[in-house]
mmCIF file with all atom_site columns, C-alpha atoms in Angstrom:
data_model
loop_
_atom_site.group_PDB
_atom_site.id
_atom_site.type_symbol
_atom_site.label_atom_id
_atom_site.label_alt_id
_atom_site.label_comp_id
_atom_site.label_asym_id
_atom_site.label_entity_id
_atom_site.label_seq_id
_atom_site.pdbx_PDB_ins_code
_atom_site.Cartn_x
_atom_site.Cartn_y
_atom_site.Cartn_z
_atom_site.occupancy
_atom_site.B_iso_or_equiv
_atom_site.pdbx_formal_charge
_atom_site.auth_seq_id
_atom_site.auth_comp_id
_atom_site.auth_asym_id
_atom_site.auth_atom_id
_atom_site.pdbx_PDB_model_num
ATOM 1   C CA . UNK A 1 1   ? -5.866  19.472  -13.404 1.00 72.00 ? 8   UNK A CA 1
ATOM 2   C CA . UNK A 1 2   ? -5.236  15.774  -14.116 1.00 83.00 ? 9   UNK A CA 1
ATOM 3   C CA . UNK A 1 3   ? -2.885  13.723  -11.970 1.00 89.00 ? 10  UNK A CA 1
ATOM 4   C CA . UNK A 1 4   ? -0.890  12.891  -14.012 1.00 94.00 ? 11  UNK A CA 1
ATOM 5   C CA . UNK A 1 5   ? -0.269  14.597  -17.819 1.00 94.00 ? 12  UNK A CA 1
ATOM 6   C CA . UNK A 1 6   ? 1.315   12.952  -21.002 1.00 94.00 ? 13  UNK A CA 1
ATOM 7   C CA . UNK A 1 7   ? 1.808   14.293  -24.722 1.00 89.00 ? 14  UNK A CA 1
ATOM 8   C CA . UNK A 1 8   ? -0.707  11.267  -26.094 1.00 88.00 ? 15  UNK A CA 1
ATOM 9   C CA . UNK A 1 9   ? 1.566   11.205  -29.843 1.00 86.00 ? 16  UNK A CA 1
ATOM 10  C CA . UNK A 1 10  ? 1.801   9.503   -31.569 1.00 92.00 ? 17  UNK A CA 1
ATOM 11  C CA . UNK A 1 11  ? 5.625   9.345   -32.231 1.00 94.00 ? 18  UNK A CA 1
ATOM 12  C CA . UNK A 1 12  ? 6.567   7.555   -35.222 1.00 96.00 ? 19  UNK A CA 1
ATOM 13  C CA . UNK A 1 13  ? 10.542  7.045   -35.331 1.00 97.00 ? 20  UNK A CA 1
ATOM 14  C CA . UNK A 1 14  ? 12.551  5.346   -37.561 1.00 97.00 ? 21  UNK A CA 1
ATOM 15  C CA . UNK A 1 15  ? 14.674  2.116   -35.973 1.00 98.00 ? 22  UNK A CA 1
ATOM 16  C CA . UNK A 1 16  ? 17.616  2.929   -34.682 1.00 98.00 ? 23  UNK A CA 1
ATOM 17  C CA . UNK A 1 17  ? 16.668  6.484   -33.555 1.00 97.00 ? 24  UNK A CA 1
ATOM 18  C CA . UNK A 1 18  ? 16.287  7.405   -29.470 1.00 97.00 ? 25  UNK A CA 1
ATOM 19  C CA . UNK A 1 19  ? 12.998  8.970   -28.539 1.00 96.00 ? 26  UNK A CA 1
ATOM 20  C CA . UNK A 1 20  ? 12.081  10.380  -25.217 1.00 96.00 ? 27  UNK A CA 1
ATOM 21  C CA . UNK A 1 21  ? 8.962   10.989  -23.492 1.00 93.00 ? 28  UNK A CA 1
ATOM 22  C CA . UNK A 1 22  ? 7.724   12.976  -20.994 1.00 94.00 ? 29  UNK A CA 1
ATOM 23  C CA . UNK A 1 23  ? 5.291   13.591  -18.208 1.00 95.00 ? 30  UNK A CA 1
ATOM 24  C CA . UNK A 1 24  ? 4.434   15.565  -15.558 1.00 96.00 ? 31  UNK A CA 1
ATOM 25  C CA . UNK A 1 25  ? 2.327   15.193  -12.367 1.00 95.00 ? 32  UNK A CA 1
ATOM 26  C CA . UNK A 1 26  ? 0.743   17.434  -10.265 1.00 93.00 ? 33  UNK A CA 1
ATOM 27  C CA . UNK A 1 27  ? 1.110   16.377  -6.495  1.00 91.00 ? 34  UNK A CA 1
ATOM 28  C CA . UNK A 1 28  ? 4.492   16.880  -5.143  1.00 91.00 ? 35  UNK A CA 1
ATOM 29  C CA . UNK A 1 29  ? 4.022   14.464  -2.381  1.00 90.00 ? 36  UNK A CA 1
ATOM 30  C CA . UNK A 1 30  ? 3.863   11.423  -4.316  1.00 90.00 ? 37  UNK A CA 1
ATOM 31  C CA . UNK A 1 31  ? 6.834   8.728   -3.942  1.00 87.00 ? 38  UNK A CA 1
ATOM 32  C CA . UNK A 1 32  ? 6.524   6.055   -6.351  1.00 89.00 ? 39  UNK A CA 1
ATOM 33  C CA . UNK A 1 33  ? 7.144   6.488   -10.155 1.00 93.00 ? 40  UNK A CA 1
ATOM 34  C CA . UNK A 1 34  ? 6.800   3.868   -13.019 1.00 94.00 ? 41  UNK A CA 1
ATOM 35  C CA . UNK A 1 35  ? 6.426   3.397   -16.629 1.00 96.00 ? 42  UNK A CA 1
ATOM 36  C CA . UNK A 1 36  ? 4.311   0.859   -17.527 1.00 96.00 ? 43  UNK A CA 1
ATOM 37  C CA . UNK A 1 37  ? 4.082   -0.391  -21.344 1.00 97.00 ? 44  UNK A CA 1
ATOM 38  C CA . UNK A 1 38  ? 1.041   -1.742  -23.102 1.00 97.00 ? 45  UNK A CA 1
ATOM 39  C CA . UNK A 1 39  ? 0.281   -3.590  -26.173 1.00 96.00 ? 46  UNK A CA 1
ATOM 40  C CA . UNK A 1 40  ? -2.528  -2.961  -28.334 1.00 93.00 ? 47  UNK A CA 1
ATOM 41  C CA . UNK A 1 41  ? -5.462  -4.930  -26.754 1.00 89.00 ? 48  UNK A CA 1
ATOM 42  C CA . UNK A 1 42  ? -3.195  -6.232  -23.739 1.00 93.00 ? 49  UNK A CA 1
ATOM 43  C CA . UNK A 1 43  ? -3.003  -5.491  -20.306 1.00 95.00 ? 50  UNK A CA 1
ATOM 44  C CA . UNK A 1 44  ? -0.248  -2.902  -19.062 1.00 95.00 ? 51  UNK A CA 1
ATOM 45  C CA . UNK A 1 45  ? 2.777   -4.230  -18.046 1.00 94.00 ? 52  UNK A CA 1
ATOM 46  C CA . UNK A 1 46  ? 5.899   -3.017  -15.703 1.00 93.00 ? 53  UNK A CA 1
ATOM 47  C CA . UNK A 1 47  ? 8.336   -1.621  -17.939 1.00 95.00 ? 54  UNK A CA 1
ATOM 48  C CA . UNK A 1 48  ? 10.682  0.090   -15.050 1.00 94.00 ? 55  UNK A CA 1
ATOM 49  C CA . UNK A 1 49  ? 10.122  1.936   -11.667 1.00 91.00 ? 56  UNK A CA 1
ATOM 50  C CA . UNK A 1 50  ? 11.780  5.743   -11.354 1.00 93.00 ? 57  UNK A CA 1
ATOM 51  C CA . UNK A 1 51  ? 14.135  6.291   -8.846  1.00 87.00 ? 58  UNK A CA 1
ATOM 52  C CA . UNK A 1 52  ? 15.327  10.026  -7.634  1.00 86.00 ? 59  UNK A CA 1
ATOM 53  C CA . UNK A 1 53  ? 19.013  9.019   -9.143  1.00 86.00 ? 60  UNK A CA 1
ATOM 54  C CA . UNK A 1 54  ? 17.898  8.164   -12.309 1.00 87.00 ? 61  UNK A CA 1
ATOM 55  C CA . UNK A 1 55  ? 17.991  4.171   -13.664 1.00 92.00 ? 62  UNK A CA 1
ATOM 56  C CA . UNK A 1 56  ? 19.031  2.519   -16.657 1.00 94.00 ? 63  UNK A CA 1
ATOM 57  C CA . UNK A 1 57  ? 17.726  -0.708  -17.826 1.00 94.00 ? 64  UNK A CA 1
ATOM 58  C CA . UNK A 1 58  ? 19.349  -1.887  -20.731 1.00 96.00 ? 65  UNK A CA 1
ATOM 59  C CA . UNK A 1 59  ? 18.170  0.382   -23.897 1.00 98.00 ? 66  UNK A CA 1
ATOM 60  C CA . UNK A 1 60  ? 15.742  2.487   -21.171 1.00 98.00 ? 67  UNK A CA 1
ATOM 61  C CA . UNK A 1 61  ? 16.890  4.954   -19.229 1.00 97.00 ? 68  UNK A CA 1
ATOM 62  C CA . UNK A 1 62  ? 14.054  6.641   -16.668 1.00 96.00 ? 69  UNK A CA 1
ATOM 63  C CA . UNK A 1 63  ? 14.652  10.437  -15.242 1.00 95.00 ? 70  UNK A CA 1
ATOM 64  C CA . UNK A 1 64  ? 12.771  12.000  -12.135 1.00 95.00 ? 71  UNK A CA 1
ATOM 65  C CA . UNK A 1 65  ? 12.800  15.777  -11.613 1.00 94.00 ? 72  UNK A CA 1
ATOM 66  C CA . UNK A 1 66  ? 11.103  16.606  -8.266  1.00 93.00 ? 73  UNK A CA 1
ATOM 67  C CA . UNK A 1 67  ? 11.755  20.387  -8.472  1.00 93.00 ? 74  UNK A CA 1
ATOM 68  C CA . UNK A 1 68  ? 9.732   20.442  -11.683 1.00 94.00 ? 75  UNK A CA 1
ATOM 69  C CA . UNK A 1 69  ? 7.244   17.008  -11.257 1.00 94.00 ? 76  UNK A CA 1
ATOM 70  C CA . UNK A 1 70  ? 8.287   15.462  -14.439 1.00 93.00 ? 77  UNK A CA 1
ATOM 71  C CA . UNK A 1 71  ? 9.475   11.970  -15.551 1.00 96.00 ? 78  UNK A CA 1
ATOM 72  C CA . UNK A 1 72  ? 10.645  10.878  -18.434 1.00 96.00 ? 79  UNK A CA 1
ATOM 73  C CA . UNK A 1 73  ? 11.601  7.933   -20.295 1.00 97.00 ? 80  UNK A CA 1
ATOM 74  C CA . UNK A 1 74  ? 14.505  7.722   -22.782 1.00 97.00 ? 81  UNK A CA 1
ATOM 75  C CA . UNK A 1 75  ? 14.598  4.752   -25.393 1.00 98.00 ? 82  UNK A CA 1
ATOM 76  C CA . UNK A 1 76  ? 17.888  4.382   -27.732 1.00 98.00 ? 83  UNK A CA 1
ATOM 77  C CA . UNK A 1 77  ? 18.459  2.532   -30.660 1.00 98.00 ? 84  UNK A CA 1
ATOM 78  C CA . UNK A 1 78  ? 14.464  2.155   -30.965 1.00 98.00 ? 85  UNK A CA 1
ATOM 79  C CA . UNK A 1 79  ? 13.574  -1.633  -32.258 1.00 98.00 ? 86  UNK A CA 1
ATOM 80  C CA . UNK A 1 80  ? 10.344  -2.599  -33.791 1.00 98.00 ? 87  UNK A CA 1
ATOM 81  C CA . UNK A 1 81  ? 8.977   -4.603  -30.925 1.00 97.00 ? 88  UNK A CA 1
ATOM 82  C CA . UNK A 1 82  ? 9.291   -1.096  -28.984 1.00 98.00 ? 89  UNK A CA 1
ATOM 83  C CA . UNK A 1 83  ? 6.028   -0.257  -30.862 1.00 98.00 ? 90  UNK A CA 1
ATOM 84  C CA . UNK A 1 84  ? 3.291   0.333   -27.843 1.00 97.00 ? 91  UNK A CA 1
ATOM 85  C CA . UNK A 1 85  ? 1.790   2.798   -25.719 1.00 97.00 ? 92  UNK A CA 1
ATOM 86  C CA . UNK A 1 86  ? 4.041   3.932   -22.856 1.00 97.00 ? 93  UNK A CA 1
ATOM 87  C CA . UNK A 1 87  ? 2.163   4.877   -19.853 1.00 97.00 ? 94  UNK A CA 1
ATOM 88  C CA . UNK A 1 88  ? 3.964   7.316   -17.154 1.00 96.00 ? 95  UNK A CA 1
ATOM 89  C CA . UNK A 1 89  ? 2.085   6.337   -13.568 1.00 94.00 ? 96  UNK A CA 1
ATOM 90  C CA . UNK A 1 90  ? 2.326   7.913   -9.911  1.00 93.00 ? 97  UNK A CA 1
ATOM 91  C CA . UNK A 1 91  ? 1.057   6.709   -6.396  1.00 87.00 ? 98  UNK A CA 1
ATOM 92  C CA . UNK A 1 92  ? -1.409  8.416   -4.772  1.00 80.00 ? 99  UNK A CA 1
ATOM 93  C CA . UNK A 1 93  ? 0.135   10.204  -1.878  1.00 78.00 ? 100 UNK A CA 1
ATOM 94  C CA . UNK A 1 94  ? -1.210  8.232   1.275   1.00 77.00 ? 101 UNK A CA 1
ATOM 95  C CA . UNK A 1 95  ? -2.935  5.702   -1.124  1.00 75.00 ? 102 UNK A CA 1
ATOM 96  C CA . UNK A 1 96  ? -2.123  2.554   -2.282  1.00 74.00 ? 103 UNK A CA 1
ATOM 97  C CA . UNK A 1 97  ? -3.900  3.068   -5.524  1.00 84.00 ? 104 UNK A CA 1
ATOM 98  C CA . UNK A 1 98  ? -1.720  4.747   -8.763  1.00 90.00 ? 105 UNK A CA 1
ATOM 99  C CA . UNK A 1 99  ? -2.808  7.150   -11.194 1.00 92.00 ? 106 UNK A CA 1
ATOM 100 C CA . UNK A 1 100 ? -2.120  6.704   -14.445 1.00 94.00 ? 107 UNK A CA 1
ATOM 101 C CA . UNK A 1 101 ? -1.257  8.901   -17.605 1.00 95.00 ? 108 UNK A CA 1
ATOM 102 C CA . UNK A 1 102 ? -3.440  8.713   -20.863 1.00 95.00 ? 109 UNK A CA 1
ATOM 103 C CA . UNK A 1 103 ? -0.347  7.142   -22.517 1.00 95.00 ? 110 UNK A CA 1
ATOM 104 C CA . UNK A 1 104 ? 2.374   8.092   -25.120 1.00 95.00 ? 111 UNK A CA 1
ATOM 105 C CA . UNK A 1 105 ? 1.499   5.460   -28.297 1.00 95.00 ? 112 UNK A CA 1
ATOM 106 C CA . UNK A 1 106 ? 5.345   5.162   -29.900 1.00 97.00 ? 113 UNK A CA 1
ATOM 107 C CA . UNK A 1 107 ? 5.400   3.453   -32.832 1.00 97.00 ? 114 UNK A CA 1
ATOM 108 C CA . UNK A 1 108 ? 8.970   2.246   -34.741 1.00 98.00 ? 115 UNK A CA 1
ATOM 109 C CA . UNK A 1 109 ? 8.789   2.480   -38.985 1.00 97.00 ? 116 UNK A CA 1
ATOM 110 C CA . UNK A 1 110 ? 11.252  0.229   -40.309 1.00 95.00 ? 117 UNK A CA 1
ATOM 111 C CA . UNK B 2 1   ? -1.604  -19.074 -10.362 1.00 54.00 ? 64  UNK B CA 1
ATOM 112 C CA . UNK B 2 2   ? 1.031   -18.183 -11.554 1.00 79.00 ? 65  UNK B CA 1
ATOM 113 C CA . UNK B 2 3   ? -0.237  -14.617 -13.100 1.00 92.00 ? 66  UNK B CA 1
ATOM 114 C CA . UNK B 2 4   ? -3.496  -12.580 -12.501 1.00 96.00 ? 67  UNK B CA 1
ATOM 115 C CA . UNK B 2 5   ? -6.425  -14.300 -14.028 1.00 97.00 ? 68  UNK B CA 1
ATOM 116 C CA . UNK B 2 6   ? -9.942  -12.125 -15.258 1.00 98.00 ? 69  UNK B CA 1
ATOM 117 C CA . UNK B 2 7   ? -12.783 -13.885 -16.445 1.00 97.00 ? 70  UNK B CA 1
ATOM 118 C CA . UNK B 2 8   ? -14.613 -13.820 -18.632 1.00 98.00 ? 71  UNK B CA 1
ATOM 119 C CA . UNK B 2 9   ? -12.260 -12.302 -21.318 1.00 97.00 ? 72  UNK B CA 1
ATOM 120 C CA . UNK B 2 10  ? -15.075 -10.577 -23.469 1.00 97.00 ? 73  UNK B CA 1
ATOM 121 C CA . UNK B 2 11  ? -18.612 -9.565  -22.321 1.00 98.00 ? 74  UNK B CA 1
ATOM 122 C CA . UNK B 2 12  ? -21.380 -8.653  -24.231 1.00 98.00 ? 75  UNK B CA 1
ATOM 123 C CA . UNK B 2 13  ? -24.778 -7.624  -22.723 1.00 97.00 ? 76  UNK B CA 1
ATOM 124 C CA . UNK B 2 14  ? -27.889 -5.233  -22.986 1.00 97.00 ? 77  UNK B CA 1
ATOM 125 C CA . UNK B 2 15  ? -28.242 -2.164  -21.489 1.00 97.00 ? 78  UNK B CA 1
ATOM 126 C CA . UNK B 2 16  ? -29.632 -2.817  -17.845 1.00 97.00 ? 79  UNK B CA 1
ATOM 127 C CA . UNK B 2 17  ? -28.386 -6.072  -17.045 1.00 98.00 ? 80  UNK B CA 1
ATOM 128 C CA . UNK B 2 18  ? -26.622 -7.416  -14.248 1.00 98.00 ? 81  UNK B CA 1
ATOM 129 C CA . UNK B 2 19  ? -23.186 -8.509  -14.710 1.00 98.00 ? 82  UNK B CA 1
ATOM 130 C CA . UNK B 2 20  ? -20.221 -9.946  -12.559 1.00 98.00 ? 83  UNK B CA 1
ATOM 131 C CA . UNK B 2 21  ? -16.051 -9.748  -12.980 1.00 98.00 ? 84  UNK B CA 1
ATOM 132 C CA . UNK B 2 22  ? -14.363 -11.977 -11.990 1.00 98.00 ? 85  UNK B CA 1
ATOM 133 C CA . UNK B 2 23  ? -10.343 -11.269 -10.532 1.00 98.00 ? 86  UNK B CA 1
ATOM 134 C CA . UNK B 2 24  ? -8.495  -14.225 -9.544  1.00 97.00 ? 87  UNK B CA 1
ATOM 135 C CA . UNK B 2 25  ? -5.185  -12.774 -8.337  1.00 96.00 ? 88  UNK B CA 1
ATOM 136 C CA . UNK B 2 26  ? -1.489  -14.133 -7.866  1.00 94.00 ? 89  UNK B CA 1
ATOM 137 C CA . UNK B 2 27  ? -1.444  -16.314 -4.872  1.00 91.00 ? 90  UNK B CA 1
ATOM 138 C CA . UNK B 2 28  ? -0.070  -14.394 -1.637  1.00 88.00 ? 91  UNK B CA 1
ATOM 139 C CA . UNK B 2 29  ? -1.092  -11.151 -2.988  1.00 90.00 ? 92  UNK B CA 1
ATOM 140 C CA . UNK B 2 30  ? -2.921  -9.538  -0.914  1.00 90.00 ? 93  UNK B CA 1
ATOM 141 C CA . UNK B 2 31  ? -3.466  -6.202  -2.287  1.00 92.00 ? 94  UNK B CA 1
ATOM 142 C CA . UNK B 2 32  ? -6.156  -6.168  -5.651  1.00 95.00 ? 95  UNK B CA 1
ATOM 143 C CA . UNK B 2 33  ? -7.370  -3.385  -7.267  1.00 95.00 ? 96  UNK B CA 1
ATOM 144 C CA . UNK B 2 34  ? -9.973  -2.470  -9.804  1.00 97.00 ? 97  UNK B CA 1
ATOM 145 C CA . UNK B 2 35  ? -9.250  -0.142  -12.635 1.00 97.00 ? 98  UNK B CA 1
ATOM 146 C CA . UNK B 2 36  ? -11.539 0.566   -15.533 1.00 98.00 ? 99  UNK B CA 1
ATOM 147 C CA . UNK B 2 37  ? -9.957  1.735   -19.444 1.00 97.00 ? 100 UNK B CA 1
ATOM 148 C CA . UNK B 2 38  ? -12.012 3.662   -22.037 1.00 95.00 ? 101 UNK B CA 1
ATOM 149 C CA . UNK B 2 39  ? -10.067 3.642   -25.550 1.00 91.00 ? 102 UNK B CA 1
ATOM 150 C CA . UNK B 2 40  ? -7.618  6.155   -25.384 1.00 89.00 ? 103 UNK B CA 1
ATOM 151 C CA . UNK B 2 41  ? -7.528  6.678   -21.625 1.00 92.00 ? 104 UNK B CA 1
ATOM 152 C CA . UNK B 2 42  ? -5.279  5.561   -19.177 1.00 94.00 ? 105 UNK B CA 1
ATOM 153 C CA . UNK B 2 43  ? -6.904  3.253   -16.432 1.00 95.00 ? 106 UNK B CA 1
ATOM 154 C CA . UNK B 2 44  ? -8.679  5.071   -13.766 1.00 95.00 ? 107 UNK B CA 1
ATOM 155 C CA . UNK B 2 45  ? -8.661  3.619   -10.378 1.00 94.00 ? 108 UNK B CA 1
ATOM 156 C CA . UNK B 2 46  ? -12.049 1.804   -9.278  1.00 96.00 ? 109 UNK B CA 1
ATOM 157 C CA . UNK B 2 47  ? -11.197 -0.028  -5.604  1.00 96.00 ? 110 UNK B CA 1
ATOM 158 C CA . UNK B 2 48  ? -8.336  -1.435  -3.818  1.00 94.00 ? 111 UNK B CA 1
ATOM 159 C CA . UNK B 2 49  ? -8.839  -3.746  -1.327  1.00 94.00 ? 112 UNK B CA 1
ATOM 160 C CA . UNK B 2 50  ? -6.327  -5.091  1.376   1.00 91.00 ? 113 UNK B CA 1
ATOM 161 C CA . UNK B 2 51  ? -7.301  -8.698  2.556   1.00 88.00 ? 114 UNK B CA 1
ATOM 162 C CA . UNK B 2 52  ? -10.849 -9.060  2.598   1.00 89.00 ? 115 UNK B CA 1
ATOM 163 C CA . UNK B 2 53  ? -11.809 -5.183  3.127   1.00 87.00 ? 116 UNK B CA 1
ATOM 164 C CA . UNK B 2 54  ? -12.131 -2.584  0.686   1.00 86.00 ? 117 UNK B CA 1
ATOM 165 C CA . UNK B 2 55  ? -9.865  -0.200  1.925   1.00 86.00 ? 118 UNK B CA 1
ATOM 166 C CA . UNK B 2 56  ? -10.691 2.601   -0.866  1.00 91.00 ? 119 UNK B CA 1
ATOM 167 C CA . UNK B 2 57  ? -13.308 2.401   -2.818  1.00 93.00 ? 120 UNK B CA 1
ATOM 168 C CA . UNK B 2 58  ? -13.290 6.411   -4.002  1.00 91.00 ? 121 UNK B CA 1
ATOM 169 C CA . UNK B 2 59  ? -12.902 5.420   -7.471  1.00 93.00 ? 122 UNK B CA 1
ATOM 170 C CA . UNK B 2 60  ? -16.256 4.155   -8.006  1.00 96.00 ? 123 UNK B CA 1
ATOM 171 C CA . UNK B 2 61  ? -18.623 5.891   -10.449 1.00 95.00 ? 124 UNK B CA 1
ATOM 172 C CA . UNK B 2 62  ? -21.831 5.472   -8.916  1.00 95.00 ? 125 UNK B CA 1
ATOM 173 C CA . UNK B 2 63  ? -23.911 3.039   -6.919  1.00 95.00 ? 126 UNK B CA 1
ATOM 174 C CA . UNK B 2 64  ? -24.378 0.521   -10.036 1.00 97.00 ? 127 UNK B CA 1
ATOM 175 C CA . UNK B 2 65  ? -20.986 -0.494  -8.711  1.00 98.00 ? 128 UNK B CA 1
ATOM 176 C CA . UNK B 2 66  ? -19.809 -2.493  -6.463  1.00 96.00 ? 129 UNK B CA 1
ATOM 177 C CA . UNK B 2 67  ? -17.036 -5.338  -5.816  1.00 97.00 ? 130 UNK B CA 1
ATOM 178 C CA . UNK B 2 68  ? -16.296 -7.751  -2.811  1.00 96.00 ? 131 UNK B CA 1
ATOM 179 C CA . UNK B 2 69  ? -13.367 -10.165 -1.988  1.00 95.00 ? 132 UNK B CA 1
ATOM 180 C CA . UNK B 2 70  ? -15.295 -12.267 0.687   1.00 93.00 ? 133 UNK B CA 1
ATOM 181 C CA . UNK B 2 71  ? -12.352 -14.679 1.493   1.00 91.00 ? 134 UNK B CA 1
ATOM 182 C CA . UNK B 2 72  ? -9.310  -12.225 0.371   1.00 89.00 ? 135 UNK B CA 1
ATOM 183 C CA . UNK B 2 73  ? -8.168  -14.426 -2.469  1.00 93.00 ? 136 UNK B CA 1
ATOM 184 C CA . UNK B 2 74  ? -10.861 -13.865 -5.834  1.00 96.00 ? 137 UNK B CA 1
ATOM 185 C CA . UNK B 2 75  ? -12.812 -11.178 -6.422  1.00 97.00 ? 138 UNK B CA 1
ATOM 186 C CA . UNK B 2 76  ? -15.560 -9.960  -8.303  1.00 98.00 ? 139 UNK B CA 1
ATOM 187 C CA . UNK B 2 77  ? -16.744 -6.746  -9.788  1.00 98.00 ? 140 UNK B CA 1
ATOM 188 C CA . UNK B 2 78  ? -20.350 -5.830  -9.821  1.00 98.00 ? 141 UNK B CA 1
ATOM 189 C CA . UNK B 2 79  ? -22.803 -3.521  -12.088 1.00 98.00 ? 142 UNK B CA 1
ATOM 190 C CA . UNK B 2 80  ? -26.127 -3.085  -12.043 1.00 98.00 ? 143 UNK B CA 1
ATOM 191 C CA . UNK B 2 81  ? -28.334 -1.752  -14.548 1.00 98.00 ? 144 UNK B CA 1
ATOM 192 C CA . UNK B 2 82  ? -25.681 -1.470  -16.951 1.00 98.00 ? 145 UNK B CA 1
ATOM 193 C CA . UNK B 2 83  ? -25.437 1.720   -19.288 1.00 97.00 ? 146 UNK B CA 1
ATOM 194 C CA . UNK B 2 84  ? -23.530 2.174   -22.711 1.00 97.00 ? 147 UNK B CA 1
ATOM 195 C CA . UNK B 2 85  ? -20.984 4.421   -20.954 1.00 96.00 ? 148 UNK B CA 1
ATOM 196 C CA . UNK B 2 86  ? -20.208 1.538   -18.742 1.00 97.00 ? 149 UNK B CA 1
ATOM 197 C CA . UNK B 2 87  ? -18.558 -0.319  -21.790 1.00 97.00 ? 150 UNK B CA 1
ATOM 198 C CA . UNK B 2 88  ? -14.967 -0.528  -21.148 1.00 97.00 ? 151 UNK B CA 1
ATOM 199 C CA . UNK B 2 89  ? -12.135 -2.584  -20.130 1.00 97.00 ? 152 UNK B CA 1
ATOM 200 C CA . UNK B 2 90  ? -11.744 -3.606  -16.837 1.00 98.00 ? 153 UNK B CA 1
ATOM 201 C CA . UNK B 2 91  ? -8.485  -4.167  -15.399 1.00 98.00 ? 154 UNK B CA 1
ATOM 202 C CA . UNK B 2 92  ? -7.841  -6.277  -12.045 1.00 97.00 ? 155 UNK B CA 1
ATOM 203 C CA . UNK B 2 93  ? -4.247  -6.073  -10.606 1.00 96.00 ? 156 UNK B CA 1
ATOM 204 C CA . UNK B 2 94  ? -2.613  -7.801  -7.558  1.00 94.00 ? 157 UNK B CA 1
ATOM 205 C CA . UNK B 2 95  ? 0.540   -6.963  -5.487  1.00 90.00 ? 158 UNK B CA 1
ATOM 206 C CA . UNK B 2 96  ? 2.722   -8.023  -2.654  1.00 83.00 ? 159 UNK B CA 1
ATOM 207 C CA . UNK B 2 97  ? 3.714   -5.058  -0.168  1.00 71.00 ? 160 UNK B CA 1
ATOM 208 C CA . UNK B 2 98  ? 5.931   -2.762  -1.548  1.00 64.00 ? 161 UNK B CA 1
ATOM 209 C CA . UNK B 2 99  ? 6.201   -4.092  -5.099  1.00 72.00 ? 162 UNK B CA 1
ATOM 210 C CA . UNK B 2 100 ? 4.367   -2.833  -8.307  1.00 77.00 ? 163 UNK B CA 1
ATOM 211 C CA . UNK B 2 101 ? 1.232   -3.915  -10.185 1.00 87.00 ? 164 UNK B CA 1
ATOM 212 C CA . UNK B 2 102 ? 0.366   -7.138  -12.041 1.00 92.00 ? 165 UNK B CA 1
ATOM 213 C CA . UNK B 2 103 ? -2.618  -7.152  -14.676 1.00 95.00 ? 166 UNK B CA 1
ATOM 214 C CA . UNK B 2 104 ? -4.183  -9.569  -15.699 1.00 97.00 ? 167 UNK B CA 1
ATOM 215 C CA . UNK B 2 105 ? -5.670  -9.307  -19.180 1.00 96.00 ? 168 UNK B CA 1
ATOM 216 C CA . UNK B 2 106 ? -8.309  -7.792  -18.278 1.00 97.00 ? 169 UNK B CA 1
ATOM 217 C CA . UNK B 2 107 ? -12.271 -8.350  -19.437 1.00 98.00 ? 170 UNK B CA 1
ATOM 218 C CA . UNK B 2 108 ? -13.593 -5.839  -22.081 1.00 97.00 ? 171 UNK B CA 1
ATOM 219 C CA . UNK B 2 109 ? -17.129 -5.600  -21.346 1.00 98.00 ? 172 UNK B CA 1
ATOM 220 C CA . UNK B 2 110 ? -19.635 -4.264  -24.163 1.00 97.00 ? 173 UNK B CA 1
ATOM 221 C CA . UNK B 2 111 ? -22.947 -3.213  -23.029 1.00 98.00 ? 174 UNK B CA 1
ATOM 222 C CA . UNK B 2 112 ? -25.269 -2.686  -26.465 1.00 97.00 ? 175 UNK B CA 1
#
C-alpha cells in the first residue's frame, strides 16, 4: 500500500465553484501534513501545512482526520491561476524525509 | 542565495554515461534532500542529508547512485552508467529545523 494515496483527476471546475480534494495515508504515526502545489514544469511549492484543528488561509481551507488518515484541501471561489497539480504530503514517522502523493491536477475553465 | 539553486536545468546524455547534479541550497539550511519525479508521479524520496552526512540514504535505487555534500553547503547527485529509466526530474530541497521544504527548480535529466 502506498504512503500516501490521492484521486490523480483531473477536476475541471468552472470559476467561481469550490472543489475539494482528498487523501489518505497509511501510517498513523506520522505528524506533519502539507499540501504542496505545482505548476506544470515547475518545482512544488508550499501551499499550506495541516494542523489537527483545521486552518484556513485565505480561499484554502486544509482538514486533518486522524481517526480515519485523511486530509483534505478545500478551495472556494476557484480562480484561474488555481489551475495546477495539488500534491497532499506526509513525514515519515521518525524520518526527516516526506512522502508525497501522485497529485490531484485541478484545472479552472473559464 | 536567496532560493534553492539546481544546475544544470536540462540534461541530455547517452545511455551509460556518467553524470553529476548539482544542489546549491538556501544559505543556513542545513537539511537537503534528493527526490526524483517521473511524469505523473509524485517525487519519491532519494537522500537526506544533515550537515555533511547522509543521514538516510534508503531512497536510493541502486548502486549507480550516489550523492555527497563534502562541506555541508552544495551538493551533488551522482549516476553511473545511466539507463533510460533513470530519465526523470530531479528535485533538490533545503530546510531549516522544523520548517517545510524549498525546491529548487529542479534538473530534468534525459538519458537517450
Amino acid at each position: 500500500r502506498k504512503e500516501v494515496e490521492q484521486d490523480p483527476g483531473p477536476f475541471n471546475v468552472p470559476e467561481g465553484a469550490t472543489v475539494a480534494f482528498n487523501c489518505t495515508y497509511s501510517n498513523s504515526a506520522s505528524q506533519s501534513f502539507f499540501w504542496y502545489r505545482q505548476d506544470c514544469r515547475k518545482e512544488p511549492k508550499l501551499l499550506m501545512s495541516v494542523y489537527s484543528s483545521g486552518n484556513e488561509d485565505g480561499r484554502f481551507t486544509a482538514q486533518l482526520n486522524r481517526a480515519s488518515q485523511y486530509i483534505s484541501l478545500l478551495i472556494r471561489d476557484s480562480k484561474l491561476s488555481d489551475s495546477a497539480t495539488y500534491l497532499c504530503v506526509v513525514n515519515r514517522p521518525g524520518a526527516n524525509n516526506l512522502f508525497f502523493g501522485t497529485g490531484t491536477r485541478l484545472t479552472v475553465i473559464p | 542565495g536567496a532560493g534553492v539553486s539546481q544546475t544544470p536545468s536540462n540534461k541530455v546524455t547517452e545511455k551509460g554515461k556518467y553524470v553529476e547534479l548539482r544542489c546549491d541550497p538556501i544559505s543556513g539550511h542545513t537539511a537537503l534532500y534528493w527526490y526524483r519525479q517521473s511524469l505523473g508521479q509524485g517525487p519519491e524520496f532519494l537522500i537526506y542529508f544533515q550537515g555533511t552526512g547522509a543521514a538516510d540514504d534508503s531512497g536510493l535505487p541502486n548502486d549507480r547512485f550516489f550523492a555527497v555534500r563534502p562541506e555541508g553547503s552544495v551538493s551533488t547527485l551522482k549516476i553511473q552508467r545511466t539507463e533510460r529509466g533513470d530519465s526523470a526530474m530531479y528535485l533538490c530541497a533545503s530546510s531549516r529545523e522544523g520548517t517545510g521544504y524549498t525546491f529548487g527548480s529542479g534538473t530534468r535529466l534525459t538519458v537517450v
